[in-house]
CSV table of C-alpha atoms in Angstrom, one decimal:
chain,number,residue,atom,x,y,z
A,1,MET,CA,-10.8,-4.8,20.2
A,2,VAL,CA,-7.1,-4.5,21.0
A,3,MET,CA,-6.0,-0.9,20.8
A,4,SER,CA,-4.0,-0.6,24.0
A,5,GLY,CA,-1.1,-2.6,25.3
A,6,GLU,CA,-2.0,-6.3,24.9
A,7,LYS,CA,-0.4,-8.4,22.2
A,8,ALA,CA,-2.4,-9.5,19.2
A,9,GLY,CA,-1.6,-12.1,16.6
A,10,GLY,CA,-1.8,-11.2,13.0
A,11,GLY,CA,-0.8,-11.2,9.4
A,12,ASN,CA,2.5,-12.2,7.8
A,13,GLY,CA,4.4,-9.8,5.5
A,14,ASN,CA,5.6,-10.8,2.1
A,15,GLY,CA,8.5,-8.4,1.6
A,16,SER,CA,8.8,-5.1,-0.1
A,17,ALA,CA,7.0,-3.6,-3.0
A,18,ALA,CA,9.2,-2.9,-6.0
A,19,GLY,CA,9.1,-0.3,-8.7
A,20,ALA,CA,6.7,2.6,-8.8
A,21,VAL,CA,4.9,1.9,-5.6
A,22,GLY,CA,8.3,1.9,-3.7
A,23,GLU,CA,9.8,0.0,-0.8
A,24,GLY,CA,7.1,0.5,1.8
A,25,ALA,CA,6.3,-2.9,3.2
A,26,PRO,CA,7.5,-4.0,6.6
A,27,ASP,CA,11.0,-5.3,7.1
A,28,PRO,CA,10.4,-8.8,8.3
A,29,ALA,CA,13.1,-11.3,9.3
A,30,PRO,CA,14.6,-13.0,6.2
A,31,VAL,CA,12.5,-15.9,4.9
A,32,ARG,CA,13.8,-18.7,2.7
A,33,VAL,CA,12.0,-18.5,-0.6
A,34,SER,CA,12.0,-21.5,-2.9
A,35,LEU,CA,13.5,-21.3,-6.5
A,36,ARG,CA,10.0,-21.9,-7.8
A,37,GLU,CA,8.6,-19.0,-5.8
A,38,ARG,CA,11.4,-16.7,-6.8
A,39,LYS,CA,10.7,-17.5,-10.5
A,40,LYS,CA,7.0,-16.8,-9.9
A,41,GLN,CA,7.8,-13.4,-8.3
A,42,LEU,CA,10.1,-12.5,-11.2
A,43,THR,CA,7.3,-13.4,-13.7
A,44,TYR,CA,4.9,-11.3,-11.8
A,45,ARG,CA,7.3,-8.4,-11.9
A,46,ALA,CA,8.1,-8.8,-15.6
A,47,ILE,CA,4.5,-8.9,-16.6
A,48,SER,CA,3.5,-5.9,-14.4
A,49,ASP,CA,6.5,-3.9,-15.6
A,50,ALA,CA,5.5,-4.4,-19.2
A,51,ALA,CA,1.9,-3.5,-18.4
A,52,ILE,CA,2.7,-0.4,-16.5
A,53,ALA,CA,5.1,0.9,-19.2
A,54,MET,CA,2.3,0.5,-21.7
A,55,PHE,CA,-0.3,2.1,-19.5
A,56,LEU,CA,1.9,5.1,-18.8
A,57,GLU,CA,2.6,5.5,-22.5
A,58,ARG,CA,-0.9,5.1,-23.9
A,59,GLY,CA,-3.3,5.2,-21.0
A,60,PHE,CA,-4.9,2.3,-19.0
A,61,ASP,CA,-8.1,2.1,-21.1
A,62,LYS,CA,-6.2,2.0,-24.4
A,63,VAL,CA,-4.1,-1.0,-23.7
A,64,SER,CA,-5.6,-4.5,-24.0
A,65,VAL,CA,-4.8,-7.5,-21.9
A,66,ALA,CA,-3.8,-9.3,-25.1
A,67,GLU,CA,-1.2,-6.6,-25.9
A,68,VAL,CA,0.3,-6.9,-22.4
A,69,ALA,CA,0.5,-10.7,-22.8
A,70,ALA,CA,2.2,-10.3,-26.1
A,71,ALA,CA,4.7,-7.8,-24.7
A,72,ALA,CA,5.5,-10.2,-21.8
A,73,ASP,CA,5.8,-13.1,-24.3
A,74,ILE,CA,3.1,-15.2,-22.6
A,75,SER,CA,-0.4,-16.3,-23.5
A,76,LYS,CA,-3.5,-14.5,-22.4
A,77,PRO,CA,-4.7,-17.5,-20.3
A,78,THR,CA,-1.3,-17.6,-18.6
A,79,LEU,CA,-1.5,-13.9,-17.8
A,80,PHE,CA,-4.8,-14.4,-16.1
A,81,ARG,CA,-3.4,-17.1,-14.0
A,82,TYR,CA,-1.1,-14.5,-12.5
A,83,PHE,CA,-3.5,-11.5,-12.6
A,84,PRO,CA,-7.2,-12.2,-12.3
A,85,ALA,CA,-8.1,-8.7,-13.6
A,86,LYS,CA,-6.6,-6.1,-15.8
A,87,GLU,CA,-6.4,-3.6,-12.9
A,88,ASP,CA,-4.2,-6.0,-11.0
A,89,LEU,CA,-1.5,-5.6,-13.6
A,90,ALA,CA,-1.0,-2.0,-12.3
A,91,LEU,CA,-1.9,-2.5,-8.7
A,92,HIS,CA,-0.6,-5.9,-7.7
A,93,ARG,CA,2.4,-4.3,-5.9
A,94,PHE,CA,-0.1,-2.8,-3.4
A,95,ALA,CA,-0.7,-6.5,-2.4
A,96,ASP,CA,2.7,-6.3,-0.7
A,97,HIS,CA,1.2,-3.7,1.6
A,98,GLU,CA,-2.2,-5.4,2.3
A,99,ASP,CA,-1.1,-6.8,5.6
A,100,GLU,CA,1.4,-4.2,6.5
A,101,ALA,CA,-0.6,-2.6,9.3
A,102,ALA,CA,-1.5,-6.0,10.6
A,103,CYS,CA,2.2,-7.0,10.6
A,104,VAL,CA,3.1,-3.8,12.5
A,105,VAL,CA,0.5,-4.5,15.1
A,106,ALA,CA,1.5,-8.2,15.4
A,107,GLY,CA,5.2,-7.5,15.6
A,108,ARG,CA,5.2,-4.6,18.0
A,109,ALA,CA,7.4,-4.6,21.1
A,110,PRO,CA,5.9,-5.8,24.4
A,111,GLY,CA,4.0,-3.0,26.1
A,112,ASP,CA,3.7,-1.0,22.9
A,113,SER,CA,0.1,-0.2,21.9
A,114,PRO,CA,-1.2,-0.9,18.4
A,115,LEU,CA,-1.7,2.9,17.8
A,116,ASP,CA,1.8,3.7,19.0
A,117,ALA,CA,3.3,1.1,16.7
A,118,LEU,CA,1.2,2.2,13.7
A,119,ARG,CA,2.0,5.9,14.4
A,120,ARG,CA,5.7,5.3,14.6
A,121,HIS,CA,5.7,3.1,11.5
A,122,PHE,CA,3.9,5.8,9.4
A,123,LEU,CA,6.2,8.5,10.6
A,124,ASP,CA,9.2,6.4,9.7
A,125,ARG,CA,7.7,5.8,6.2
A,126,LEU,CA,7.2,9.6,5.8
A,127,ASP,CA,10.8,10.2,6.7
A,128,ARG,CA,11.8,7.7,4.1
A,129,ARG,CA,9.6,9.4,1.5
A,130,ASP,CA,7.8,6.1,1.0
A,131,PRO,CA,5.5,6.4,-2.1
A,132,VAL,CA,2.7,4.5,-0.2
A,133,THR,CA,2.5,7.5,2.1
A,134,GLY,CA,2.0,9.8,-0.9
A,135,LEU,CA,5.2,11.7,0.1
A,136,SER,CA,7.3,11.0,-2.9
A,137,ASP,CA,8.1,13.3,-5.8
A,138,ALA,CA,10.3,10.9,-7.8
A,139,PRO,CA,9.3,11.2,-11.5
A,140,GLU,CA,8.3,7.5,-11.9
A,141,VAL,CA,6.2,7.7,-8.7
A,142,LEU,CA,4.5,10.9,-9.9
A,143,ALA,CA,3.7,9.3,-13.3
A,144,PHE,CA,2.3,6.2,-11.6
A,145,HIS,CA,0.1,8.1,-9.2
A,146,ARG,CA,-1.2,10.2,-12.0
A,147,LEU,CA,-2.1,7.1,-13.9
A,148,LEU,CA,-3.7,5.6,-10.7
A,149,TYR,CA,-5.8,8.6,-9.6
A,150,GLY,CA,-6.7,9.5,-13.2
A,151,THR,CA,-8.2,6.1,-13.9
A,152,PRO,CA,-11.5,5.4,-12.1
A,153,ALA,CA,-11.2,1.6,-12.6
A,154,LEU,CA,-7.8,1.6,-10.8
A,155,VAL,CA,-9.1,3.8,-8.0
A,156,ALA,CA,-12.0,1.4,-7.5
A,157,ARG,CA,-9.7,-1.6,-7.5
A,158,LEU,CA,-7.4,0.1,-5.0
A,159,TYR,CA,-10.3,0.3,-2.6
A,160,ALA,CA,-10.6,-3.5,-2.8
A,161,TYR,CA,-6.9,-3.8,-1.8
A,162,GLN,CA,-7.5,-1.4,1.1
A,163,GLY,CA,-10.5,-3.5,2.2
A,164,ARG,CA,-8.3,-6.5,2.5
A,165,SER,CA,-5.8,-4.4,4.5
A,166,GLU,CA,-8.7,-3.5,6.8
A,167,ALA,CA,-9.7,-7.1,7.2
A,168,ALA,CA,-6.1,-8.2,8.0
A,169,LEU,CA,-5.7,-5.4,10.6
A,170,ALA,CA,-9.0,-6.4,12.2
A,171,ARG,CA,-7.8,-9.9,12.6
A,172,ALA,CA,-4.6,-8.7,14.2
A,173,LEU,CA,-6.7,-6.6,16.6
A,174,GLY,CA,-8.8,-9.5,17.7
A,175,GLY,CA,-11.4,-10.0,14.9
A,176,GLU,CA,-14.6,-9.0,16.7
A,177,VAL,CA,-16.8,-6.1,15.7
A,178,PRO,CA,-15.0,-3.5,17.8
A,179,ALA,CA,-11.7,-4.6,16.2
A,180,ARG,CA,-13.3,-4.3,12.7
A,181,LEU,CA,-14.5,-0.8,13.5
A,182,ALA,CA,-11.0,0.2,14.7
A,183,ALA,CA,-9.3,-1.2,11.7
A,184,GLY,CA,-11.7,0.6,9.4
A,185,GLN,CA,-10.8,3.9,11.0
A,186,VAL,CA,-7.1,3.3,11.0
A,187,ILE,CA,-7.0,2.3,7.3
A,188,ALA,CA,-9.2,5.2,6.4
A,189,VAL,CA,-6.8,7.6,8.2
A,190,LEU,CA,-3.8,6.2,6.5
A,191,ARG,CA,-5.5,6.5,3.1
A,192,ILE,CA,-6.6,10.1,3.7
A,193,LEU,CA,-3.1,11.1,4.9
A,194,ALA,CA,-1.5,9.6,1.8
A,195,GLU,CA,-4.0,11.2,-0.6
A,196,GLU,CA,-3.5,14.6,1.0
A,197,ASN,CA,0.3,14.3,0.6
A,198,TRP,CA,-0.1,13.2,-3.0
A,199,ARG,CA,-2.6,16.1,-3.7
A,200,ARG,CA,-0.1,18.7,-2.5
A,201,ILE,CA,2.8,17.2,-4.5
A,202,ASP,CA,0.7,16.9,-7.6
A,203,ALA,CA,-0.1,20.6,-7.1
A,204,GLY,CA,3.6,21.4,-7.4
A,205,GLU,CA,5.1,21.2,-4.0
A,206,SER,CA,8.2,19.0,-3.4
A,207,ALA,CA,8.3,16.1,-1.0
A,208,ASP,CA,10.6,18.1,1.3
A,209,GLN,CA,8.2,21.1,1.3
A,210,VAL,CA,5.3,18.8,2.2
A,211,TYR,CA,7.1,16.8,4.8
A,212,ALA,CA,6.6,19.0,7.9
A,213,GLY,CA,2.9,19.4,7.2
A,214,ALA,CA,2.6,15.7,6.6
A,215,VAL,CA,4.1,14.9,9.9
A,216,GLN,CA,1.9,17.4,11.7
A,217,SER,CA,-1.2,16.0,10.0
A,218,ALA,CA,-0.2,12.4,10.9
A,219,GLU,CA,0.4,13.4,14.5
A,220,GLU,CA,-3.0,15.1,14.7
A,221,ALA,CA,-4.7,12.1,13.0
A,222,PHE,CA,-3.3,9.6,15.5
A,223,VAL,CA,-4.3,11.9,18.4
A,224,GLN,CA,-7.8,11.9,17.0
A,225,LEU,CA,-7.7,8.1,16.6
A,226,ARG,CA,-6.5,7.7,20.2
A,227,ARG,CA,-9.3,9.8,21.6
A,228,GLY,CA,-11.9,7.8,19.7
A,229,LEU,CA,-10.4,4.4,20.1
A,230,GLU,CA,-8.7,4.6,23.5
A,231,PRO,CA,-11.1,6.4,25.8
A,232,GLU,CA,-9.8,7.7,29.1
A,233,GLY,CA,-9.8,5.0,31.8
C-alpha cells in the first residue's frame, strides 16, 4: 500500500464532465484528440442530453431506450454501441470521474502523500461547488441529483462506477491487498461526504450555508483516514 510519500503510477484522466454532473474531473495537461474522437464525444453528449431531458420530464422508468434513440435520431442498435445499458445514458458523465482519485495520486508533487493530495483536491472541489462533491445548488444539478437518488436502478449503477474508481485508485496505490483496502476506504469516504452535502442541500440549505460544515466534515474524514491508513511510525 502506498499512502505515505512514495510515488505511485496510476490512471489517466479523460477531461471534464459536462452538463449536470459538472466540471469536476482533474485538470490534466492538454491532450491532442483526433477528429474522430471529438465527433464520438459529441455524439455521446448529444445522446445523453436527449435522454436526461426526457428522464427529467417523465421519469427514468417511463422513458424507453427506443424513445431516446428516436429523439437522438439514431437507431437503437447504434445507441447500444455507445451506451451498453439504459442507466449509462444518465450516468456516463460519471465515467469522467472514475479515475479522478487515481490521477490525483499519480500526479501529486514529489514528497506529497496520497492522502494529502486527495484531501487538497477534495477541498478545492468543495470551494468550486463541484456537483460531484454534492455541494451544488444549481437548479439543473438539483434536478439531476433528485432523478439520480430517486431512481434505484441509477443508484445501483452508480455503485458500479464507484467500484471502478476504487479499482483505479488501488492500482495507483500499488495494487496489492493493502492498497485495495485503502482505496475502498477512500472512495467510501468521498461518497459519504458527497451524499451528506447533497442531503443537506436537498433539505433546503444553500451550498454556501453547507460549505463550512462540508469542509469541517472533510477535514475530520481525512484525519480519520490518516489514523487508520497511516499508523504512527
